Amino acid sequence: DGGITQSPKYLFRKEGQNVTLSCEQNLNHDAMYWYRQDPGQGLRLIYYSQIVNDFQKGDIAEGYSVSREKKESFPLTVTSAQKNPTAFYLCASSTSGTDYNEQFFGPGTRLTVL
Amino acid sequence: GQQVMQIPQYQHVQEGEDFTTYCNSSTTLSNIQWYKQRPGGHPVFLIQLVKSGEVKKQKRLTFQFGEAKKNSSLHITATQTTDVGTYFCAGPKRSGGGADGLTFGKGTHLIIQP
């Protein structure tokens, strides 16, 4: 089955620790995205990548980092610099090239900072 | 920056009643997309509207795109318990900007009372 996988589903972390969230897709999509979802806030864009070895900051990139070494993978690191990291993190992908492409979302990772 | 406003934030209806959510963008959009997120789930693409004044139907769901391409609505006729969830509208962050990501509204939570 084609799709997007995210792991882990739930993640707990202590304050001051960095943590990396995994996102893998086998849809052969060029573009990948990370969104953060807080209650009542909708989805906010953290980082996006339109092609391998290139990525851009979204609206709320501070305290996060990403890499795009392979087309299939777009991991997100939540660093200790992120002031309020507890949230639901969603990875998405789409075919690239235009702004007319629907986005396919993974199941998400719920991060809780203790 | 671009803003996408969505109202109402919550809507309680009796099963069988109709439901409408409204979306307004601060900028003209090349297209608008609608997503549905079931409780505990991830957003799933419903539809995309591209043309000014466009109307599309999916069974009991009717989607409209305004003449100025800055507003949109989703109307559900005779709601069913399977319609429960949060409905988001989203527009490209930058028209003609390729796959730069989407700006999401905060969503409308549809709650259905049997």
JSON list of C-alpha atoms in Angstrom, two decimals:
[
{"chain": "A", "resi": 1, "resn": "ASP", "atom": "CA", "xyz": [0.00, 0.00, 0.00]},
{"chain": "A", "resi": 2, "resn": "GLY", "atom": "CA", "xyz": [1.21, 3.51, -0.82]},
{"chain": "A", "resi": 3, "resn": "GLY", "atom": "CA", "xyz": [1.16, 6.01, 1.99]},
{"chain": "A", "resi": 4, "resn": "ILE", "atom": "CA", "xyz": [2.92, 8.00, 4.67]},
{"chain": "A", "resi": 5, "resn": "THR", "atom": "CA", "xyz": [4.12, 6.53, 7.92]},
{"chain": "A", "resi": 6, "resn": "GLN", "atom": "CA", "xyz": [5.09, 8.42, 11.05]},
{"chain": "A", "resi": 7, "resn": "SER", "atom": "CA", "xyz": [6.69, 7.03, 14.11]},
{"chain": "A", "resi": 8, "resn": "PRO", "atom": "CA", "xyz": [6.29, 6.85, 16.96]},
{"chain": "A", "resi": 9, "resn": "LYS", "atom": "CA", "xyz": [2.57, 7.48, 17.47]},
{"chain": "A", "resi": 10, "resn": "TYR", "atom": "CA", "xyz": [3.12, 8.79, 21.00]},
{"chain": "A", "resi": 11, "resn": "LEU", "atom": "CA", "xyz": [6.34, 10.29, 22.30]},
{"chain": "A", "resi": 12, "resn": "PHE", "atom": "CA", "xyz": [7.28, 11.55, 25.71]},
{"chain": "A", "resi": 13, "resn": "ARG", "atom": "CA", "xyz": [10.31, 13.64, 26.36]},
{"chain": "A", "resi": 14, "resn": "LYS", "atom": "CA", "xyz": [11.89, 15.47, 29.22]},
{"chain": "A", "resi": 15, "resn": "GLU", "atom": "CA", "xyz": [12.51, 19.18, 29.04]},
{"chain": "A", "resi": 16, "resn": "GLY", "atom": "CA", "xyz": [15.91, 20.02, 27.59]},
{"chain": "A", "resi": 17, "resn": "GLN", "atom": "CA", "xyz": [16.10, 16.95, 25.35]},
{"chain": "A", "resi": 18, "resn": "ASN", "atom": "CA", "xyz": [16.08, 16.92, 21.58]},
{"chain": "A", "resi": 19, "resn": "VAL", "atom": "CA", "xyz": [13.80, 14.42, 19.88]},
{"chain": "A", "resi": 20, "resn": "THR", "atom": "CA", "xyz": [13.46, 13.32, 16.25]},
{"chain": "A", "resi": 21, "resn": "LEU", "atom": "CA", "xyz": [10.15, 12.44, 14.62]},
{"chain": "A", "resi": 22, "resn": "SER", "atom": "CA", "xyz": [10.21, 10.10, 11.65]},
{"chain": "A", "resi": 23, "resn": "CYS", "atom": "CA", "xyz": [8.27, 10.55, 8.41]},
{"chain": "A", "resi": 24, "resn": "GLU", "atom": "CA", "xyz": [8.51, 8.17, 5.45]},
{"chain": "A", "resi": 25, "resn": "GLN", "atom": "CA", "xyz": [6.47, 8.10, 2.23]},
{"chain": "A", "resi": 26, "resn": "ASN", "atom": "CA", "xyz": [6.36, 5.65, -0.67]},
{"chain": "A", "resi": 27, "resn": "LEU", "atom": "CA", "xyz": [4.12, 7.76, -2.89]},
{"chain": "A", "resi": 28, "resn": "ASN", "atom": "CA", "xyz": [7.05, 9.00, -4.98]},
{"chain": "A", "resi": 29, "resn": "HIS", "atom": "CA", "xyz": [6.15, 12.56, -4.03]},
{"chain": "A", "resi": 30, "resn": "ASP", "atom": "CA", "xyz": [8.74, 15.28, -4.36]},
{"chain": "A", "resi": 31, "resn": "ALA", "atom": "CA", "xyz": [7.30, 17.67, -1.77]},
{"chain": "A", "resi": 32, "resn": "MET", "atom": "CA", "xyz": [7.05, 16.97, 1.94]},
{"chain": "A", "resi": 33, "resn": "TYR", "atom": "CA", "xyz": [5.79, 19.08, 4.85]},
{"chain": "A", "resi": 34, "resn": "TRP", "atom": "CA", "xyz": [5.68, 19.24, 8.60]},
{"chain": "A", "resi": 35, "resn": "TYR", "atom": "CA", "xyz": [2.72, 20.80, 10.38]},
{"chain": "A", "resi": 36, "resn": "ARG", "atom": "CA", "xyz": [2.01, 21.35, 14.02]},
{"chain": "A", "resi": 37, "resn": "GLN", "atom": "CA", "xyz": [-1.54, 21.12, 15.37]},
{"chain": "A", "resi": 38, "resn": "ASP", "atom": "CA", "xyz": [-2.61, 22.58, 18.70]},
{"chain": "A", "resi": 39, "resn": "PRO", "atom": "CA", "xyz": [-6.18, 22.51, 20.02]},
{"chain": "A", "resi": 40, "resn": "GLY", "atom": "CA", "xyz": [-8.20, 25.27, 18.37]},
{"chain": "A", "resi": 41, "resn": "GLN", "atom": "CA", "xyz": [-5.25, 26.41, 16.26]},
{"chain": "A", "resi": 42, "resn": "GLY", "atom": "CA", "xyz": [-5.66, 24.45, 13.07]},
{"chain": "A", "resi": 43, "resn": "LEU", "atom": "CA", "xyz": [-2.48, 23.34, 11.32]},
{"chain": "A", "resi": 44, "resn": "ARG", "atom": "CA", "xyz": [0.62, 25.53, 11.14]},
{"chain": "A", "resi": 45, "resn": "LEU", "atom": "CA", "xyz": [3.50, 24.94, 8.75]},
{"chain": "A", "resi": 46, "resn": "ILE", "atom": "CA", "xyz": [6.88, 24.25, 10.34]},
{"chain": "A", "resi": 47, "resn": "TYR", "atom": "CA", "xyz": [9.13, 23.29, 7.41]},
{"chain": "A", "resi": 48, "resn": "TYR", "atom": "CA", "xyz": [8.69, 22.10, 3.86]},
{"chain": "A", "resi": 49, "resn": "SER", "atom": "CA", "xyz": [10.85, 20.55, 1.19]},
{"chain": "A", "resi": 50, "resn": "GLN", "atom": "CA", "xyz": [10.12, 20.61, -2.53]},
{"chain": "A", "resi": 51, "resn": "ILE", "atom": "CA", "xyz": [13.07, 18.45, -3.53]},
{"chain": "A", "resi": 52, "resn": "VAL", "atom": "CA", "xyz": [15.82, 16.32, -2.06]},
{"chain": "A", "resi": 53, "resn": "ASN", "atom": "CA", "xyz": [18.60, 18.24, -0.30]},
{"chain": "A", "resi": 54, "resn": "ASP", "atom": "CA", "xyz": [16.53, 21.41, -0.12]},
{"chain": "A", "resi": 55, "resn": "PHE", "atom": "CA", "xyz": [14.08, 22.68, 2.49]},
{"chain": "A", "resi": 56, "resn": "GLN", "atom": "CA", "xyz": [12.49, 25.95, 3.55]},
{"chain": "A", "resi": 57, "resn": "LYS", "atom": "CA", "xyz": [11.24, 27.42, 6.79]},
{"chain": "A", "resi": 58, "resn": "GLY", "atom": "CA", "xyz": [7.52, 27.68, 7.29]},
{"chain": "A", "resi": 59, "resn": "ASP", "atom": "CA", "xyz": [5.61, 29.96, 9.63]},
{"chain": "A", "resi": 60, "resn": "ILE", "atom": "CA", "xyz": [6.85, 28.51, 12.94]},
{"chain": "A", "resi": 61, "resn": "ALA", "atom": "CA", "xyz": [10.33, 27.07, 12.26]},
{"chain": "A", "resi": 62, "resn": "GLU", "atom": "CA", "xyz": [12.04, 28.37, 15.41]},
{"chain": "A", "resi": 63, "resn": "GLY", "atom": "CA", "xyz": [13.20, 25.51, 17.63]},
{"chain": "A", "resi": 64, "resn": "TYR", "atom": "CA", "xyz": [12.89, 22.89, 14.89]},
{"chain": "A", "resi": 65, "resn": "SER", "atom": "CA", "xyz": [15.25, 21.42, 12.31]},
{"chain": "A", "resi": 66, "resn": "VAL", "atom": "CA", "xyz": [14.83, 19.06, 9.36]},
{"chain": "A", "resi": 67, "resn": "SER", "atom": "CA", "xyz": [16.83, 17.19, 6.76]},
{"chain": "A", "resi": 68, "resn": "ARG", "atom": "CA", "xyz": [15.94, 15.79, 3.35]},
{"chain": "A", "resi": 69, "resn": "GLU", "atom": "CA", "xyz": [18.69, 13.39, 2.32]},
{"chain": "A", "resi": 70, "resn": "LYS", "atom": "CA", "xyz": [16.32, 10.95, 0.60]},
{"chain": "A", "resi": 71, "resn": "LYS", "atom": "CA", "xyz": [13.17, 11.51, -1.39]},
{"chain": "A", "resi": 72, "resn": "GLU", "atom": "CA", "xyz": [11.23, 9.15, 0.87]},
{"chain": "A", "resi": 73, "resn": "SER", "atom": "CA", "xyz": [12.25, 10.60, 4.20]},
{"chain": "A", "resi": 74, "resn": "PHE", "atom": "CA", "xyz": [11.80, 13.96, 5.95]},
{"chain": "A", "resi": 75, "resn": "PRO", "atom": "CA", "xyz": [12.64, 13.70, 9.68]},
{"chain": "A", "resi": 76, "resn": "LEU", "atom": "CA", "xyz": [11.84, 16.55, 12.07]},
{"chain": "A", "resi": 77, "resn": "THR", "atom": "CA", "xyz": [13.95, 17.30, 15.14]},
{"chain": "A", "resi": 78, "resn": "VAL", "atom": "CA", "xyz": [12.32, 19.18, 17.97]},
{"chain": "A", "resi": 79, "resn": "THR", "atom": "CA", "xyz": [15.14, 20.86, 19.82]},
{"chain": "A", "resi": 80, "resn": "SER", "atom": "CA", "xyz": [15.35, 22.05, 23.38]},
{"chain": "A", "resi": 81, "resn": "ALA", "atom": "CA", "xyz": [15.05, 25.60, 22.02]},
{"chain": "A", "resi": 82, "resn": "GLN", "atom": "CA", "xyz": [11.38, 25.00, 21.18]},
{"chain": "A", "resi": 83, "resn": "LYS", "atom": "CA", "xyz": [9.58, 26.69, 24.04]},
{"chain": "A", "resi": 84, "resn": "ASN", "atom": "CA", "xyz": [6.29, 24.83, 23.89]},
{"chain": "A", "resi": 85, "resn": "PRO", "atom": "CA", "xyz": [6.81, 21.56, 22.02]},
{"chain": "A", "resi": 86, "resn": "THR", "atom": "CA", "xyz": [3.82, 19.60, 23.31]},
{"chain": "A", "resi": 87, "resn": "ALA", "atom": "CA", "xyz": [1.58, 19.20, 20.26]},
{"chain": "A", "resi": 88, "resn": "PHE", "atom": "CA", "xyz": [0.34, 16.87, 17.53]},
{"chain": "A", "resi": 89, "resn": "TYR", "atom": "CA", "xyz": [2.83, 16.75, 14.64]},
{"chain": "A", "resi": 90, "resn": "LEU", "atom": "CA", "xyz": [1.65, 15.89, 11.16]},
{"chain": "A", "resi": 91, "resn": "CYS", "atom": "CA", "xyz": [3.78, 15.06, 8.15]},
{"chain": "A", "resi": 92, "resn": "ALA", "atom": "CA", "xyz": [2.36, 15.42, 4.66]},
{"chain": "A", "resi": 93, "resn": "SER", "atom": "CA", "xyz": [3.47, 14.99, 1.08]},
{"chain": "A", "resi": 94, "resn": "SER", "atom": "CA", "xyz": [2.34, 16.06, -2.37]},
{"chain": "A", "resi": 95, "resn": "THR", "atom": "CA", "xyz": [3.48, 15.98, -5.96]},
{"chain": "A", "resi": 96, "resn": "SER", "atom": "CA", "xyz": [5.50, 19.11, -6.53]},
{"chain": "A", "resi": 97, "resn": "GLY", "atom": "CA", "xyz": [5.56, 21.80, -9.17]},
{"chain": "A", "resi": 98, "resn": "THR", "atom": "CA", "xyz": [2.36, 23.76, -8.61]},
{"chain": "A", "resi": 99, "resn": "ASP", "atom": "CA", "xyz": [0.13, 24.91, -5.77]},
{"chain": "A", "resi": 100, "resn": "TYR", "atom": "CA", "xyz": [-2.77, 22.80, -7.03]},
{"chain": "A", "resi": 101, "resn": "ASN", "atom": "CA", "xyz": [-1.73, 19.54, -5.44]},
{"chain": "A", "resi": 102, "resn": "GLU", "atom": "CA", "xyz": [-3.61, 17.90, -2.63]},
{"chain": "A", "resi": 103, "resn": "GLN", "atom": "CA", "xyz": [-1.65, 16.88, 0.42]},
{"chain": "A", "resi": 104, "resn": "PHE", "atom": "CA", "xyz": [-1.58, 13.39, 1.87]},
{"chain": "A", "resi": 105, "resn": "PHE", "atom": "CA", "xyz": [-1.11, 13.24, 5.62]},
{"chain": "A", "resi": 106, "resn": "GLY", "atom": "CA", "xyz": [0.48, 10.65, 7.85]},
{"chain": "A", "resi": 107, "resn": "PRO", "atom": "CA", "xyz": [-1.20, 9.44, 11.07]},
{"chain": "A", "resi": 108, "resn": "GLY", "atom": "CA", "xyz": [0.75, 11.94, 13.19]},
{"chain": "A", "resi": 109, "resn": "THR", "atom": "CA", "xyz": [2.92, 11.84, 16.32]},
{"chain": "A", "resi": 110, "resn": "ARG", "atom": "CA", "xyz": [1.67, 13.18, 19.64]},
{"chain": "A", "resi": 111, "resn": "LEU", "atom": "CA", "xyz": [4.60, 14.68, 21.51]},
{"chain": "A", "resi": 112, "resn": "THR", "atom": "CA", "xyz": [4.33, 15.40, 25.21]},
{"chain": "A", "resi": 113, "resn": "VAL", "atom": "CA", "xyz": [7.08, 17.18, 27.10]},
{"chain": "A", "resi": 114, "resn": "LEU", "atom": "CA", "xyz": [7.18, 16.29, 30.76]},
{"chain": "B", "resi": 1, "resn": "GLY", "atom": "CA", "xyz": [0.81, 37.47, 6.00]},
{"chain": "B", "resi": 2, "resn": "GLN", "atom": "CA", "xyz": [-1.98, 35.49, 4.48]},
{"chain": "B", "resi": 3, "resn": "GLN", "atom": "CA", "xyz": [-4.81, 34.58, 6.82]},
{"chain": "B", "resi": 4, "resn": "VAL", "atom": "CA", "xyz": [-7.59, 32.08, 6.40]},
{"chain": "B", "resi": 5, "resn": "MET", "atom": "CA", "xyz": [-10.55, 32.54, 8.73]},
{"chain": "B", "resi": 6, "resn": "GLN", "atom": "CA", "xyz": [-13.17, 29.89, 9.29]},
{"chain": "B", "resi": 7, "resn": "ILE", "atom": "CA", "xyz": [-16.50, 30.08, 11.11]},
{"chain": "B", "resi": 8, "resn": "PRO", "atom": "CA", "xyz": [-18.09, 28.81, 13.20]},
{"chain": "B", "resi": 9, "resn": "GLN", "atom": "CA", "xyz": [-15.47, 27.16, 15.40]},
{"chain": "B", "resi": 10, "resn": "TYR", "atom": "CA", "xyz": [-18.00, 24.67, 16.77]},
{"chain": "B", "resi": 11, "resn": "GLN", "atom": "CA", "xyz": [-21.39, 23.58, 15.44]},
{"chain": "B", "resi": 12, "resn": "HIS", "atom": "CA", "xyz": [-23.80, 21.31, 17.28]},
{"chain": "B", "resi": 13, "resn": "VAL", "atom": "CA", "xyz": [-26.59, 19.83, 15.18]},
{"chain": "B", "resi": 14, "resn": "GLN", "atom": "CA", "xyz": [-29.23, 17.16, 15.57]},
{"chain": "B", "resi": 15, "resn": "GLU", "atom": "CA", "xyz": [-28.75, 14.21, 13.30]},
{"chain": "B", "resi": 16, "resn": "GLY", "atom": "CA", "xyz": [-30.59, 14.93, 10.07]},
{"chain": "B", "resi": 17, "resn": "GLU", "atom": "CA", "xyz": [-30.12, 18.71, 10.24]},
{"chain": "B", "resi": 18, "resn": "ASP", "atom": "CA", "xyz": [-28.01, 20.61, 7.75]},
{"chain": "B", "resi": 19, "resn": "PHE", "atom": "CA", "xyz": [-24.55, 22.07, 8.47]},
{"chain": "B", "resi": 20, "resn": "THR", "atom": "CA", "xyz": [-22.55, 24.85, 6.86]},
{"chain": "B", "resi": 21, "resn": "THR", "atom": "CA", "xyz": [-19.02, 26.12, 7.47]},
{"chain": "B", "resi": 22, "resn": "TYR", "atom": "CA", "xyz": [-17.61, 29.29, 5.93]},
{"chain": "B", "resi": 23, "resn": "CYS", "atom": "CA", "xyz": [-14.06, 30.14, 4.95]},
{"chain": "B", "resi": 24, "resn": "ASN", "atom": "CA", "xyz": [-12.57, 33.55, 4.13]},
{"chain": "B", "resi": 25, "resn": "SER", "atom": "CA", "xyz": [-9.08, 34.36, 2.91]},
{"chain": "B", "resi": 26, "resn": "SER", "atom": "CA", "xyz": [-7.28, 37.68, 3.26]},
{"chain": "B", "resi": 27, "resn": "THR", "atom": "CA", "xyz": [-5.86, 37.19, -0.24]},
{"chain": "B", "resi": 28, "resn": "THR", "atom": "CA", "xyz": [-7.17, 35.93, -3.55]},
{"chain": "B", "resi": 29, "resn": "LEU", "atom": "CA", "xyz": [-6.53, 32.21, -3.91]},
{"chain": "B", "resi": 30, "resn": "SER", "atom": "CA", "xyz": [-5.56, 30.20, -6.96]},
{"chain": "B", "resi": 31, "resn": "ASN", "atom": "CA", "xyz": [-7.52, 27.33, -5.43]},
{"chain": "B", "resi": 32, "resn": "ILE", "atom": "CA", "xyz": [-9.02, 26.25, -2.15]},
{"chain": "B", "resi": 33, "resn": "GLN", "atom": "CA", "xyz": [-8.93, 22.79, -0.63]},
{"chain": "B", "resi": 34, "resn": "TRP", "atom": "CA", "xyz": [-11.13, 21.17, 2.00]},
{"chain": "B", "resi": 35, "resn": "TYR", "atom": "CA", "xyz": [-10.01, 18.50, 4.45]},
{"chain": "B", "resi": 36, "resn": "LYS", "atom": "CA", "xyz": [-11.81, 16.43, 7.06]},
{"chain": "B", "resi": 37, "resn": "GLN", "atom": "CA", "xyz": [-10.22, 15.21, 10.28]},
{"chain": "B", "resi": 38, "resn": "ARG", "atom": "CA", "xyz": [-12.03, 12.59, 12.31]},
{"chain": "B", "resi": 39, "resn": "PRO", "atom": "CA", "xyz": [-11.51, 12.67, 16.10]},
{"chain": "B", "resi": 40, "resn": "GLY", "atom": "CA", "xyz": [-8.08, 11.25, 16.86]},
{"chain": "B", "resi": 41, "resn": "GLY", "atom": "CA", "xyz": [-7.22, 11.04, 13.18]},
{"chain": "B", "resi": 42, "resn": "HIS", "atom": "CA", "xyz": [-5.37, 12.98, 10.54]},
{"chain": "B", "resi": 43, "resn": "PRO", "atom": "CA", "xyz": [-6.66, 15.36, 7.85]},
{"chain": "B", "resi": 44, "resn": "VAL", "atom": "CA", "xyz": [-7.97, 13.71, 4.72]},
{"chain": "B", "resi": 45, "resn": "PHE", "atom": "CA", "xyz": [-8.41, 15.59, 1.46]},
{"chain": "B", "resi": 46, "resn": "LEU", "atom": "CA", "xyz": [-12.02, 16.07, 0.36]},
{"chain": "B", "resi": 47, "resn": "ILE", "atom": "CA", "xyz": [-11.97, 18.36, -2.66]},
{"chain": "B", "resi": 48, "resn": "GLN", "atom": "CA", "xyz": [-10.29, 21.20, -4.48]},
{"chain": "B", "resi": 49, "resn": "LEU", "atom": "CA", "xyz": [-12.03, 24.20, -6.06]},
{"chain": "B", "resi": 50, "resn": "VAL", "atom": "CA", "xyz": [-10.24, 26.20, -8.73]},
{"chain": "B", "resi": 51, "resn": "LYS", "atom": "CA", "xyz": [-12.63, 28.33, -10.76]},
{"chain": "B", "resi": 52, "resn": "SER", "atom": "CA", "xyz": [-14.39, 31.50, -9.69]},
{"chain": "B", "resi": 53, "resn": "GLY", "atom": "CA", "xyz": [-17.96, 30.67, -8.63]},
{"chain": "B", "resi": 54, "resn": "GLU", "atom": "CA", "xyz": [-17.34, 26.94, -8.85]},
{"chain": "B", "resi": 55, "resn": "VAL", "atom": "CA", "xyz": [-19.76, 24.55, -7.16]},
{"chain": "B", "resi": 56, "resn": "LYS", "atom": "CA", "xyz": [-18.98, 20.87, -6.62]},
{"chain": "B", "resi": 57, "resn": "LYS", "atom": "CA", "xyz": [-21.03, 18.15, -5.00]},
{"chain": "B", "resi": 58, "resn": "GLN", "atom": "CA", "xyz": [-20.07, 14.91, -3.31]},
{"chain": "B", "resi": 59, "resn": "LYS", "atom": "CA", "xyz": [-23.23, 13.08, -2.31]},
{"chain": "B", "resi": 60, "resn": "ARG", "atom": "CA", "xyz": [-24.60, 15.19, 0.60]},
{"chain": "B", "resi": 61, "resn": "LEU", "atom": "CA", "xyz": [-21.68, 17.64, 0.57]},
{"chain": "B", "resi": 62, "resn": "THR", "atom": "CA", "xyz": [-21.77, 20.83, -1.52]},
{"chain": "B", "resi": 63, "resn": "PHE", "atom": "CA", "xyz": [-18.69, 23.01, -1.90]},
{"chain": "B", "resi": 64, "resn": "GLN", "atom": "CA", "xyz": [-18.66, 26.55, -3.28]},
{"chain": "B", "resi": 65, "resn": "PHE", "atom": "CA", "xyz": [-15.86, 28.91, -4.27]},
{"chain": "B", "resi": 66, "resn": "GLY", "atom": "CA", "xyz": [-16.69, 32.61, -4.28]},
{"chain": "B", "resi": 67, "resn": "GLU", "atom": "CA", "xyz": [-16.67, 34.83, -7.33]},
{"chain": "B", "resi": 68, "resn": "ALA", "atom": "CA", "xyz": [-13.68, 36.77, -6.00]},
{"chain": "B", "resi": 69, "resn": "LYS", "atom": "CA", "xyz": [-11.87, 33.53, -5.10]},
{"chain": "B", "resi": 70, "resn": "LYS", "atom": "CA", "xyz": [-11.46, 34.71, -1.50]},
{"chain": "B", "resi": 71, "resn": "ASN", "atom": "CA", "xyz": [-14.23, 32.77, 0.21]},
{"chain": "B", "resi": 72, "resn": "SER", "atom": "CA", "xyz": [-15.67, 29.30, 0.20]},
{"chain": "B", "resi": 73, "resn": "SER", "atom": "CA", "xyz": [-18.28, 27.23, 1.94]},
{"chain": "B", "resi": 74, "resn": "LEU", "atom": "CA", "xyz": [-19.06, 23.61, 2.69]},
{"chain": "B", "resi": 75, "resn": "HIS", "atom": "CA", "xyz": [-22.67, 22.56, 3.19]},
{"chain": "B", "resi": 76, "resn": "ILE", "atom": "CA", "xyz": [-23.74, 19.14, 4.41]},
{"chain": "B", "resi": 77, "resn": "THR", "atom": "CA", "xyz": [-27.35, 18.14, 3.89]},
{"chain": "B", "resi": 78, "resn": "ALA", "atom": "CA", "xyz": [-29.07, 15.85, 6.41]},
{"chain": "B", "resi": 79, "resn": "THR", "atom": "CA", "xyz": [-26.07, 15.17, 8.64]},
{"chain": "B", "resi": 80, "resn": "GLN", "atom": "CA", "xyz": [-25.24, 11.65, 9.75]},
{"chain": "B", "resi": 81, "resn": "THR", "atom": "CA", "xyz": [-23.09, 10.45, 12.64]},
{"chain": "B", "resi": 82, "resn": "THR", "atom": "CA", "xyz": [-20.36, 9.58, 10.14]},
{"chain": "B", "resi": 83, "resn": "ASP", "atom": "CA", "xyz": [-20.01, 13.29, 9.39]},
{"chain": "B", "resi": 84, "resn": "VAL", "atom": "CA", "xyz": [-18.57, 13.99, 12.85]},
{"chain": "B", "resi": 85, "resn": "GLY", "atom": "CA", "xyz": [-15.15, 15.61, 12.74]},
{"chain": "B", "resi": 86, "resn": "THR", "atom": "CA", "xyz": [-13.35, 18.85, 12.02]},
{"chain": "B", "resi": 87, "resn": "TYR", "atom": "CA", "xyz": [-13.57, 20.41, 8.58]},
{"chain": "B", "resi": 88, "resn": "PHE", "atom": "CA", "xyz": [-10.68, 22.57, 7.43]},
{"chain": "B", "resi": 89, "resn": "CYS", "atom": "CA", "xyz": [-10.32, 24.83, 4.46]},
{"chain": "B", "resi": 90, "resn": "ALA", "atom": "CA", "xyz": [-6.83, 25.59, 3.16]},
{"chain": "B", "resi": 91, "resn": "GLY", "atom": "CA", "xyz": [-5.29, 27.77, 0.51]},
{"chain": "B", "resi": 92, "resn": "PRO", "atom": "CA", "xyz": [-1.81, 27.85, -1.03]},
{"chain": "B", "resi": 93, "resn": "LYS", "atom": "CA", "xyz": [0.56, 30.01, 0.95]},
{"chain": "B", "resi": 94, "resn": "ARG", "atom": "CA", "xyz": [1.64, 31.73, -2.25]},
{"chain": "B", "resi": 95, "resn": "SER", "atom": "CA", "xyz": [-0.29, 31.56, -5.49]},
{"chain": "B", "resi": 96, "resn": "GLY", "atom": "CA", "xyz": [1.99, 30.36, -8.21]},
{"chain": "B", "resi": 97, "resn": "GLY", "atom": "CA", "xyz": [4.57, 29.51, -5.63]},
{"chain": "B", "resi": 98, "resn": "GLY", "atom": "CA", "xyz": [4.75, 25.86, -6.36]},
{"chain": "B", "resi": 99, "resn": "ALA", "atom": "CA", "xyz": [4.40, 23.42, -3.51]},
{"chain": "B", "resi": 100, "resn": "ASP", "atom": "CA", "xyz": [5.07, 25.91, -0.72]},
{"chain": "B", "resi": 101, "resn": "GLY", "atom": "CA", "xyz": [2.54, 24.45, 1.66]},
{"chain": "B", "resi": 102, "resn": "LEU", "atom": "CA", "xyz": [-0.96, 25.42, 2.70]},
{"chain": "B", "resi": 103, "resn": "THR", "atom": "CA", "xyz": [-2.44, 27.97, 5.07]},
{"chain": "B", "resi": 104, "resn": "PHE", "atom": "CA", "xyz": [-5.20, 26.26, 7.02]},
{"chain": "B", "resi": 105, "resn": "GLY", "atom": "CA", "xyz": [-8.21, 27.76, 8.69]},
{"chain": "B", "resi": 106, "resn": "LYS", "atom": "CA", "xyz": [-8.70, 26.81, 12.32]},
{"chain": "B", "resi": 107, "resn": "GLY", "atom": "CA", "xyz": [-11.45, 24.41, 11.36]},
{"chain": "B", "resi": 108, "resn": "THR", "atom": "CA", "xyz": [-15.08, 23.88, 12.26]},
{"chain": "B", "resi": 109, "resn": "HIS", "atom": "CA", "xyz": [-15.82, 21.09, 14.72]},
{"chain": "B", "resi": 110, "resn": "LEU", "atom": "CA", "xyz": [-19.06, 19.35, 13.78]},
{"chain": "B", "resi": 111, "resn": "ILE", "atom": "CA", "xyz": [-20.77, 17.65, 16.72]},
{"chain": "B", "resi": 112, "resn": "ILE", "atom": "CA", "xyz": [-23.86, 15.60, 16.01]},
{"chain": "B", "resi": 113, "resn": "GLN", "atom": "CA", "xyz": [-26.45, 14.72, 18.61]},
{"chain": "B", "resi": 114, "resn": "PRO", "atom": "CA", "xyz": [-28.44, 11.59, 17.79]}
]
